CSV table of N, CA and C and ligand atoms in Angstrom, one decimal:
chain,number,residue,atom,x,y,z
A,1,MET,N,-14.3,15.8,-0.5
A,1,MET,CA,-13.2,15.1,-1.3
A,1,MET,C,-11.9,15.2,-0.4
A,2,ALA,N,-11.2,14.1,-0.3
A,2,ALA,CA,-9.9,14.0,0.4
A,2,ALA,C,-8.8,13.8,-0.6
A,3,LYS,N,-7.6,13.9,-0.1
A,3,LYS,CA,-6.4,13.7,-1.0
A,3,LYS,C,-5.5,12.6,-0.3
A,4,PHE,N,-5.3,11.6,-1.2
A,4,PHE,CA,-4.5,10.4,-0.7
A,4,PHE,C,-3.2,10.4,-1.4
A,5,LEU,N,-2.2,9.9,-0.7
A,5,LEU,CA,-0.9,9.6,-1.2
A,5,LEU,C,-0.7,8.1,-1.4
A,6,ILE,N,-0.5,7.6,-2.6
A,6,ILE,CA,-0.2,6.2,-2.8
A,6,ILE,C,1.3,6.1,-2.8
A,7,VAL,N,1.8,5.3,-1.8
A,7,VAL,CA,3.3,5.1,-1.7
A,7,VAL,C,3.6,3.7,-2.2
A,8,GLU,N,4.2,3.6,-3.3
A,8,GLU,CA,4.4,2.3,-4.0
A,8,GLU,C,5.9,2.0,-3.9
A,9,ALA,N,6.2,0.7,-3.5
A,9,ALA,CA,7.5,0.1,-3.6
A,9,ALA,C,7.6,-0.6,-5.0
A,10,ARG,N,8.3,0.0,-5.9
A,10,ARG,CA,8.3,-0.5,-7.3
A,10,ARG,C,9.4,-1.5,-7.5
A,11,PHE,N,9.0,-2.8,-7.0
A,11,PHE,CA,10.0,-3.9,-7.1
A,11,PHE,C,9.7,-4.8,-8.3
A,12,TYR,N,8.4,-4.9,-8.7
A,12,TYR,CA,8.0,-5.7,-9.8
A,12,TYR,C,7.0,-4.8,-10.6
A,13,ASP,N,7.5,-4.2,-11.7
A,13,ASP,CA,6.7,-3.2,-12.5
A,13,ASP,C,5.3,-3.7,-12.9
A,14,HIS,N,5.3,-4.9,-13.5
A,14,HIS,CA,4.0,-5.3,-14.0
A,14,HIS,C,3.0,-5.6,-12.9
A,15,LEU,N,3.5,-6.0,-11.8
A,15,LEU,CA,2.5,-6.3,-10.7
A,15,LEU,C,2.1,-5.0,-10.0
A,16,ASN,N,3.0,-4.1,-9.9
A,16,ASN,CA,2.7,-2.7,-9.3
A,16,ASN,C,1.7,-2.0,-10.2
A,17,ASP,N,1.9,-2.1,-11.5
A,17,ASP,CA,0.9,-1.5,-12.5
A,17,ASP,C,-0.5,-2.0,-12.2
A,18,LEU,N,-0.7,-3.3,-12.0
A,18,LEU,CA,-2.0,-3.8,-11.8
A,18,LEU,C,-2.5,-3.4,-10.4
A,19,MET,N,-1.7,-3.3,-9.4
A,19,MET,CA,-2.1,-2.9,-8.1
A,19,MET,C,-2.5,-1.4,-8.1
A,20,ILE,N,-1.7,-0.6,-8.7
A,20,ILE,CA,-2.0,0.8,-8.8
A,20,ILE,C,-3.4,1.0,-9.6
A,21,LYS,N,-3.6,0.2,-10.6
A,21,LYS,CA,-4.9,0.3,-11.3
A,21,LYS,C,-6.1,0.1,-10.4
A,22,GLY,N,-5.9,-0.9,-9.5
A,22,GLY,CA,-7.0,-1.2,-8.6
A,22,GLY,C,-7.2,-0.1,-7.5
A,23,VAL,N,-6.1,0.4,-7.1
A,23,VAL,CA,-6.1,1.5,-6.0
A,23,VAL,C,-6.8,2.7,-6.6
A,24,THR,N,-6.3,3.2,-7.8
A,24,THR,CA,-6.8,4.4,-8.4
A,24,THR,C,-8.2,4.3,-8.8
A,25,ALA,N,-8.6,3.1,-9.3
A,25,ALA,CA,-10.0,2.9,-9.6
A,25,ALA,C,-11.0,3.2,-8.4
A,26,GLU,N,-10.6,2.7,-7.3
A,26,GLU,CA,-11.4,2.8,-6.1
A,26,GLU,C,-11.4,4.3,-5.6
A,27,LEU,N,-10.2,4.9,-5.6
A,27,LEU,CA,-10.1,6.3,-5.2
A,27,LEU,C,-11.0,7.2,-6.1
A,28,LYS,N,-10.9,6.9,-7.4
A,28,LYS,CA,-11.7,7.7,-8.3
A,28,LYS,C,-13.2,7.5,-8.1
A,29,ARG,N,-13.5,6.2,-7.9
A,29,ARG,CA,-15.0,5.8,-7.7
A,29,ARG,C,-15.5,6.6,-6.4
A,30,SER,N,-14.6,6.7,-5.5
A,30,SER,CA,-15.0,7.4,-4.2
A,30,SER,C,-14.9,8.9,-4.2
A,31,GLY,N,-14.4,9.4,-5.4
A,31,GLY,CA,-14.3,10.9,-5.6
A,31,GLY,C,-13.2,11.6,-4.9
A,32,HIS,N,-12.1,10.8,-4.6
A,32,HIS,CA,-11.0,11.4,-3.9
A,32,HIS,C,-9.8,11.7,-4.9
A,33,GLU,N,-9.0,12.7,-4.5
A,33,GLU,CA,-7.8,13.0,-5.3
A,33,GLU,C,-6.6,12.1,-4.8
A,34,PHE,N,-5.6,12.0,-5.6
A,34,PHE,CA,-4.5,11.2,-5.2
A,34,PHE,C,-3.2,11.6,-6.0
A,35,GLU,N,-2.1,11.3,-5.3
A,35,GLU,CA,-0.8,11.4,-6.0
A,35,GLU,C,0.0,10.0,-5.7
A,36,VAL,N,1.0,9.8,-6.5
A,36,VAL,CA,1.7,8.5,-6.4
A,36,VAL,C,3.2,8.9,-6.1
A,37,LEU,N,3.7,8.3,-5.0
A,37,LEU,CA,5.2,8.4,-4.7
A,37,LEU,C,5.8,7.0,-4.8
A,38,THR,N,7.0,7.0,-5.4
A,38,THR,CA,7.6,5.7,-5.6
A,38,THR,C,8.9,5.6,-4.7
A,39,VAL,N,9.0,4.5,-4.0
A,39,VAL,CA,10.2,4.2,-3.2
A,39,VAL,C,10.8,2.9,-3.6
A,40,PRO,N,12.1,2.6,-3.3
A,40,PRO,CA,12.8,1.4,-3.8
A,40,PRO,C,12.1,0.1,-3.4
A,41,GLY,N,11.8,0.0,-2.1
A,41,GLY,CA,11.2,-1.3,-1.7
A,41,GLY,C,10.2,-1.1,-0.5
A,42,ALA,N,9.6,-2.2,-0.1
A,42,ALA,CA,8.6,-2.2,0.9
A,42,ALA,C,9.1,-1.7,2.2
A,43,LEU,N,10.4,-1.9,2.5
A,43,LEU,CA,10.9,-1.5,3.8
A,43,LEU,C,10.9,0.1,3.9
A,44,GLU,N,10.9,0.7,2.7
A,44,GLU,CA,11.0,2.2,2.7
A,44,GLU,C,9.6,2.8,2.8
A,45,ILE,N,8.5,2.0,2.7
A,45,ILE,CA,7.2,2.6,2.7
A,45,ILE,C,6.8,3.3,4.0
A,46,PRO,N,7.0,2.6,5.1
A,46,PRO,CA,6.6,3.3,6.4
A,46,PRO,C,7.3,4.6,6.6
A,47,GLY,N,8.6,4.7,6.3
A,47,GLY,CA,9.4,5.9,6.5
A,47,GLY,C,8.9,7.0,5.6
A,48,ALA,N,8.6,6.6,4.3
A,48,ALA,CA,8.1,7.6,3.4
A,48,ALA,C,6.8,8.2,3.8
A,49,ILE,N,5.9,7.3,4.3
A,49,ILE,CA,4.6,7.8,4.8
A,49,ILE,C,4.8,8.7,6.0
A,50,SER,N,5.7,8.3,6.9
A,50,SER,CA,6.0,9.2,8.1
A,50,SER,C,6.5,10.5,7.7
A,51,LEU,N,7.3,10.6,6.7
A,51,LEU,CA,7.8,11.9,6.2
A,51,LEU,C,6.6,12.7,5.6
A,52,ALA,N,5.8,12.0,4.8
A,52,ALA,CA,4.7,12.7,4.2
A,52,ALA,C,3.7,13.2,5.2
A,53,VAL,N,3.5,12.5,6.3
A,53,VAL,CA,2.5,12.9,7.3
A,53,VAL,C,3.0,14.3,7.9
A,54,GLU,N,4.3,14.5,8.0
A,54,GLU,CA,4.8,15.7,8.5
A,54,GLU,C,4.4,16.9,7.7
A,55,SER,N,4.2,16.6,6.4
A,55,SER,CA,3.9,17.7,5.5
A,55,SER,C,2.4,18.2,5.7
A,56,GLY,N,1.6,17.4,6.2
A,56,GLY,CA,0.2,17.7,6.4
A,56,GLY,C,-0.6,17.9,5.1
A,57,GLU,N,0.0,17.4,4.0
A,57,GLU,CA,-0.6,17.6,2.7
A,57,GLU,C,-1.7,16.5,2.4
A,58,PHE,N,-1.6,15.4,3.0
A,58,PHE,CA,-2.5,14.3,2.6
A,58,PHE,C,-3.4,13.9,3.8
A,59,ASP,N,-4.7,13.4,3.4
A,59,ASP,CA,-5.6,12.9,4.3
A,59,ASP,C,-5.5,11.4,4.6
A,60,GLY,N,-4.9,10.7,3.7
A,60,GLY,CA,-4.8,9.3,3.9
A,60,GLY,C,-3.7,8.7,3.0
A,61,TYR,N,-3.4,7.4,3.2
A,61,TYR,CA,-2.3,6.8,2.4
A,61,TYR,C,-2.7,5.4,2.0
A,62,VAL,N,-2.2,5.0,0.9
A,62,VAL,CA,-2.3,3.6,0.5
A,62,VAL,C,-0.9,3.1,0.2
A,63,ALA,N,-0.5,2.1,0.9
A,63,ALA,CA,0.8,1.4,0.7
A,63,ALA,C,0.7,0.3,-0.4
A,64,VAL,N,1.5,0.4,-1.4
A,64,VAL,CA,1.5,-0.6,-2.5
A,64,VAL,C,2.8,-1.3,-2.7
A,65,GLY,N,2.9,-2.6,-2.7
A,65,GLY,CA,4.1,-3.3,-2.9
A,65,GLY,C,3.9,-4.8,-3.1
A,66,VAL,N,5.0,-5.4,-3.5
A,66,VAL,CA,4.9,-6.9,-3.7
A,66,VAL,C,6.2,-7.5,-3.1
A,67,VAL,N,6.0,-8.3,-2.2
A,67,VAL,CA,7.2,-9.0,-1.5
A,67,VAL,C,7.1,-10.5,-1.8
A,68,ILE,N,8.0,-11.0,-2.6
A,68,ILE,CA,7.9,-12.4,-3.0
A,68,ILE,C,9.1,-13.2,-2.3
A,69,ARG,N,8.8,-14.2,-1.6
A,69,ARG,CA,9.8,-15.0,-0.9
A,69,ARG,C,11.0,-15.4,-1.7
A,70,GLY,N,12.2,-15.2,-1.2
A,70,GLY,CA,13.4,-15.7,-2.0
A,70,GLY,C,14.0,-16.8,-1.2
A,71,GLU,N,15.3,-16.8,-1.1
A,71,GLU,CA,16.0,-17.9,-0.5
A,71,GLU,C,16.3,-17.7,0.9
A,72,THR,N,16.3,-16.5,1.4
A,72,THR,CA,16.8,-16.2,2.7
A,72,THR,C,15.7,-15.7,3.7
A,73,TYR,N,16.1,-15.4,4.9
A,73,TYR,CA,15.2,-14.8,5.9
A,73,TYR,C,14.8,-13.4,5.6
A,74,HIS,N,15.3,-12.8,4.6
A,74,HIS,CA,15.0,-11.4,4.3
A,74,HIS,C,13.5,-11.2,4.0
A,75,PHE,N,12.9,-12.2,3.5
A,75,PHE,CA,11.4,-12.1,3.2
A,75,PHE,C,10.7,-11.7,4.5
A,76,GLU,N,11.1,-12.4,5.6
A,76,GLU,CA,10.4,-12.2,6.9
A,76,GLU,C,10.6,-10.8,7.3
A,77,ILE,N,11.8,-10.3,7.1
A,77,ILE,CA,12.2,-8.9,7.5
A,77,ILE,C,11.4,-7.9,6.7
A,78,VAL,N,11.4,-8.1,5.4
A,78,VAL,CA,10.7,-7.1,4.5
A,78,VAL,C,9.2,-7.1,4.7
A,79,ALA,N,8.7,-8.3,4.8
A,79,ALA,CA,7.2,-8.5,4.9
A,79,ALA,C,6.8,-8.0,6.3
A,80,GLY,N,7.5,-8.5,7.3
A,80,GLY,CA,7.1,-8.2,8.7
A,80,GLY,C,7.3,-6.8,9.1
A,81,GLU,N,8.5,-6.2,8.8
A,81,GLU,CA,8.8,-4.9,9.2
A,81,GLU,C,8.0,-3.8,8.5
A,82,SER,N,7.7,-4.0,7.2
A,82,SER,CA,6.9,-3.1,6.5
A,82,SER,C,5.5,-3.0,7.1
A,83,ALA,N,5.0,-4.2,7.4
A,83,ALA,CA,3.7,-4.3,8.0
A,83,ALA,C,3.7,-3.6,9.4
A,84,ARG,N,4.8,-3.9,10.2
A,84,ARG,CA,4.9,-3.4,11.6
A,84,ARG,C,4.9,-1.9,11.5
A,85,GLY,N,5.7,-1.3,10.6
A,85,GLY,CA,5.8,0.1,10.5
A,85,GLY,C,4.5,0.8,10.1
A,86,ILE,N,3.8,0.2,9.2
A,86,ILE,CA,2.5,0.7,8.8
A,86,ILE,C,1.5,0.6,9.9
A,87,MET,N,1.5,-0.5,10.6
A,87,MET,CA,0.6,-0.6,11.8
A,87,MET,C,0.9,0.4,12.9
A,88,ALA,N,2.2,0.7,13.1
A,88,ALA,CA,2.6,1.7,14.1
A,88,ALA,C,2.0,3.1,13.7
A,89,LEU,N,2.1,3.4,12.5
A,89,LEU,CA,1.6,4.7,12.0
A,89,LEU,C,0.1,4.7,12.1
A,90,THR,N,-0.6,3.6,11.8
A,90,THR,CA,-2.0,3.5,11.8
A,90,THR,C,-2.5,3.7,13.3
A,91,MET,N,-1.8,3.0,14.2
A,91,MET,CA,-2.2,3.1,15.6
A,91,MET,C,-1.9,4.6,16.1
A,92,ASP,N,-1.1,5.3,15.4
A,92,ASP,CA,-0.9,6.7,15.7
A,92,ASP,C,-1.9,7.7,15.1
A,93,GLY,N,-2.9,7.1,14.4
A,93,GLY,CA,-4.0,7.9,13.9
A,93,GLY,C,-3.9,8.2,12.4
A,94,VAL,N,-2.9,7.6,11.7
A,94,VAL,CA,-2.7,7.9,10.3
A,94,VAL,C,-3.5,6.9,9.5
A,95,ALA,N,-4.4,7.4,8.6
A,95,ALA,CA,-5.2,6.5,7.8
A,95,ALA,C,-4.4,5.9,6.6
A,96,ILE,N,-4.2,4.6,6.8
A,96,ILE,CA,-3.3,3.9,5.8
A,96,ILE,C,-4.0,2.6,5.4
A,97,GLY,N,-4.1,2.3,4.2
A,97,GLY,CA,-4.5,0.9,3.7
A,97,GLY,C,-3.3,0.2,3.3
A,98,ASN,N,-3.1,-1.0,3.8
A,98,ASN,CA,-1.9,-1.8,3.5
A,98,ASN,C,-2.1,-2.7,2.3
A,99,GLY,N,-1.6,-2.3,1.1
A,99,GLY,CA,-1.7,-3.1,-0.1
A,99,GLY,C,-0.3,-3.7,-0.5
A,100,ILE,N,0.4,-4.1,0.5
A,100,ILE,CA,1.7,-4.8,0.2
A,100,ILE,C,1.5,-6.3,0.2
A,101,LEU,N,1.6,-6.9,-1.0
A,101,LEU,CA,1.4,-8.3,-1.1
A,101,LEU,C,2.6,-9.0,-0.6
A,102,THR,N,2.4,-10.0,0.3
A,102,THR,CA,3.5,-10.8,0.8
A,102,THR,C,3.2,-12.3,0.4
A,103,VAL,N,3.9,-12.8,-0.6
A,103,VAL,CA,3.5,-14.0,-1.2
A,103,VAL,C,4.7,-15.0,-1.5
A,104,GLU,N,4.3,-16.2,-1.8
A,104,GLU,CA,5.3,-17.2,-2.0
A,104,GLU,C,5.9,-17.2,-3.4
A,105,ASN,N,5.1,-16.7,-4.4
A,105,ASN,CA,5.5,-16.8,-5.8
A,105,ASN,C,4.7,-15.8,-6.6
A,106,GLU,N,5.1,-15.6,-7.9
A,106,GLU,CA,4.5,-14.6,-8.7
A,106,GLU,C,3.1,-14.9,-9.1
A,107,ALA,N,2.8,-16.2,-9.2
A,107,ALA,CA,1.4,-16.6,-9.5
A,107,ALA,C,0.4,-16.1,-8.4
A,108,GLN,N,0.9,-16.3,-7.1
A,108,GLN,CA,0.0,-15.8,-6.0
A,108,GLN,C,-0.1,-14.2,-6.1
A,109,ALA,N,1.0,-13.6,-6.5
A,109,ALA,CA,1.0,-12.1,-6.6
A,109,ALA,C,0.0,-11.7,-7.7
A,110,LEU,N,0.1,-12.3,-8.8
A,110,LEU,CA,-0.7,-11.9,-10.0
A,110,LEU,C,-2.2,-11.9,-9.7
A,111,THR,N,-2.7,-13.0,-9.2
A,111,THR,CA,-4.1,-13.1,-8.9
A,111,THR,C,-4.6,-12.1,-7.9
A,112,ARG,N,-3.7,-11.7,-7.0
A,112,ARG,CA,-4.1,-10.7,-6.0
A,112,ARG,C,-3.9,-9.3,-6.5
A,113,ALA,N,-3.1,-9.1,-7.5
A,113,ALA,CA,-2.8,-7.7,-8.0
A,113,ALA,C,-3.9,-7.4,-9.1
A,114,LYS,N,-4.4,-8.3,-9.8
A,114,LYS,CA,-5.4,-8.1,-10.8
A,114,LYS,C,-6.7,-7.5,-10.3
A,115,PRO,N,-7.1,-6.3,-10.8
A,115,PRO,CA,-8.3,-5.7,-10.3
A,115,PRO,C,-9.6,-6.6,-10.6
A,116,ASP,N,-9.5,-7.4,-11.7
A,116,ASP,CA,-10.7,-8.2,-12.0
A,116,ASP,C,-10.6,-9.6,-11.3
A,117,GLU,N,-9.6,-9.8,-10.5
A,117,GLU,CA,-9.5,-11.0,-9.7
A,117,GLU,C,-9.6,-10.6,-8.2
A,118,LYS,N,-8.5,-10.8,-7.4
A,118,LYS,CA,-8.7,-10.5,-6.0
A,118,LYS,C,-8.6,-9.0,-5.6
A,119,ASP,N,-8.0,-8.2,-6.5
A,119,ASP,CA,-8.1,-6.7,-6.4
A,119,ASP,C,-7.6,-6.3,-5.0
A,120,LYS,N,-6.5,-6.7,-4.5
A,120,LYS,CA,-6.0,-6.3,-3.2
A,120,LYS,C,-5.6,-4.8,-3.2
A,121,GLY,N,-5.4,-4.2,-4.4
A,121,GLY,CA,-5.1,-2.8,-4.5
A,121,GLY,C,-6.4,-2.0,-4.1
A,122,GLY,N,-7.5,-2.4,-4.8
A,122,GLY,CA,-8.8,-1.8,-4.5
A,122,GLY,C,-9.2,-2.0,-3.0
A,123,GLU,N,-8.9,-3.2,-2.5
A,123,GLU,CA,-9.2,-3.5,-1.1
A,123,GLU,C,-8.4,-2.5,-0.2
A,124,ALA,N,-7.1,-2.3,-0.5
A,124,ALA,CA,-6.3,-1.4,0.4
A,124,ALA,C,-6.8,0.0,0.3
A,125,ALA,N,-7.3,0.4,-0.9
A,125,ALA,CA,-7.8,1.8,-1.0
A,125,ALA,C,-9.1,2.0,-0.2
A,126,LYS,N,-9.9,0.9,-0.2
A,126,LYS,CA,-11.2,1.0,0.6
A,126,LYS,C,-10.8,1.1,2.1
A,127,ALA,N,-9.8,0.4,2.5
A,127,ALA,CA,-9.4,0.4,3.9
A,127,ALA,C,-8.9,1.8,4.3
A,128,ALA,N,-8.1,2.4,3.4
A,128,ALA,CA,-7.6,3.8,3.7
A,128,ALA,C,-8.8,4.8,3.8
A,129,ILE,N,-9.7,4.6,2.9
A,129,ILE,CA,-10.9,5.5,2.9
A,129,ILE,C,-11.7,5.3,4.1
A,130,ALA,N,-11.9,4.1,4.5
A,130,ALA,CA,-12.6,3.8,5.8
A,130,ALA,C,-12.0,4.4,7.0
A,131,LEU,N,-10.7,4.3,7.1
A,131,LEU,CA,-10.0,4.9,8.3
A,131,LEU,C,-10.1,6.5,8.2
A,132,TYR,N,-10.0,7.0,7.0
A,132,TYR,CA,-10.1,8.5,6.8
A,132,TYR,C,-11.5,8.9,7.3
A,133,GLU,N,-12.5,8.2,6.9
A,133,GLU,CA,-13.9,8.6,7.2
A,133,GLU,C,-14.1,8.4,8.7
A,134,LEU,N,-13.5,7.4,9.3
A,134,LEU,CA,-13.6,7.2,10.8
A,134,LEU,C,-13.0,8.4,11.5
A,135,GLY,N,-11.8,8.8,11.0
A,135,GLY,CA,-11.1,9.9,11.6
A,135,GLY,C,-12.0,11.2,11.6
A,136,GLN,N,-12.7,11.4,10.4
A,136,GLN,CA,-13.6,12.5,10.3
A,136,GLN,C,-14.7,12.4,11.3
A,137,ARG,N,-15.2,11.2,11.4
A,137,ARG,CA,-16.4,11.0,12.4
A,137,ARG,C,-16.0,11.4,13.8
A,138,PHE,N,-14.8,10.9,14.2
A,138,PHE,CA,-14.4,11.1,15.6
A,138,PHE,C,-13.9,12.5,15.8
A,139,ALA,N,-13.5,13.2,14.8
A,139,ALA,CA,-13.0,14.5,15.0
A,139,ALA,C,-14.1,15.5,15.0
A,140,ALA,N,-15.3,15.1,14.6
A,140,ALA,CA,-16.5,16.0,14.5
A,140,ALA,C,-16.9,16.4,15.9
B,201,LIG,N1,12.9,-8.5,-1.9
B,201,LIG,C1,12.0,-7.4,-1.9
B,201,LIG,C2,12.3,-6.2,-1.4
B,201,LIG,N2,13.5,-6.0,-0.9
B,201,LIG,C3,14.1,-4.6,-0.7
B,201,LIG,C4,13.7,-4.0,0.6
B,201,LIG,O1,12.3,-3.6,0.6
B,201,LIG,C5,14.5,-2.7,0.8
B,201,LIG,O2,14.3,-1.8,-0.3
B,201,LIG,C6,16.0,-3.0,0.9
B,201,LIG,O3,16.2,-4.0,1.9
B,201,LIG,C7,16.8,-1.7,1.2
B,201,LIG,O4,16.3,-1.1,2.4
B,201,LIG,N3,11.4,-5.2,-1.5
B,201,LIG,C8,10.1,-5.4,-2.0
B,201,LIG,O5,9.3,-4.4,-2.0
B,201,LIG,N4,9.8,-6.6,-2.5
B,201,LIG,C9,10.7,-7.6,-2.5
B,201,LIG,O6,10.3,-8.8,-3.0
B,202,LIG,C1,11.7,-10.6,-0.1
B,202,LIG,C2,13.1,-10.5,-0.4
B,202,LIG,O1,13.8,-9.7,0.2
B,202,LIG,C3,13.7,-11.5,-1.4
B,202,LIG,O2,13.2,-11.2,-2.7
B,202,LIG,C4,15.2,-11.5,-1.4
B,202,LIG,O3,15.6,-12.7,-2.0
B,202,LIG,P1,16.7,-13.6,-1.3
B,202,LIG,O4,16.1,-14.0,0.1
B,202,LIG,O5,16.8,-14.8,-2.2
B,202,LIG,O6,17.9,-12.7,-1.2
């Protein structure tokens, strides 16, 4: 059994609730423990994970967030930089599943957040578990 930290950017409550439902269902199904940490936005997720890694308390991480395009270039920054930060940590050997939705509108977010539809939360949890197990294999 491993212990995962779910780091959620709680920008849209109802969408995050659906995403977290999918993530936790998969972690429970796989027999792993988890905690949830909430940060203001997706841009804060990589930094929060980096701080948590220093604690040595967790075996893997699931990033959860919803980034919906607005009127300005800020969407590109939030979507791109949160993904870049997560990828940099992953390339440094941290097991992270990226469940940050980057979408054009709420309808696209909803279908991807719902566990009984595209279940991107469950998908991110599976990715985190896969990287954790890979790390175990190569450390053996
Ligand atoms: N517009 C969205 C944001 N923006 C906030 C940033 O993530 C960040 O918290 C702020 O720039 C301060 O550093 N965040 C989301 O998660 N989703 C959005 O749609
Ligand atoms: C993804 C965002 O940062 C976005 O929601 C911000 O909206 P706007 O570009 O209209 O300021």
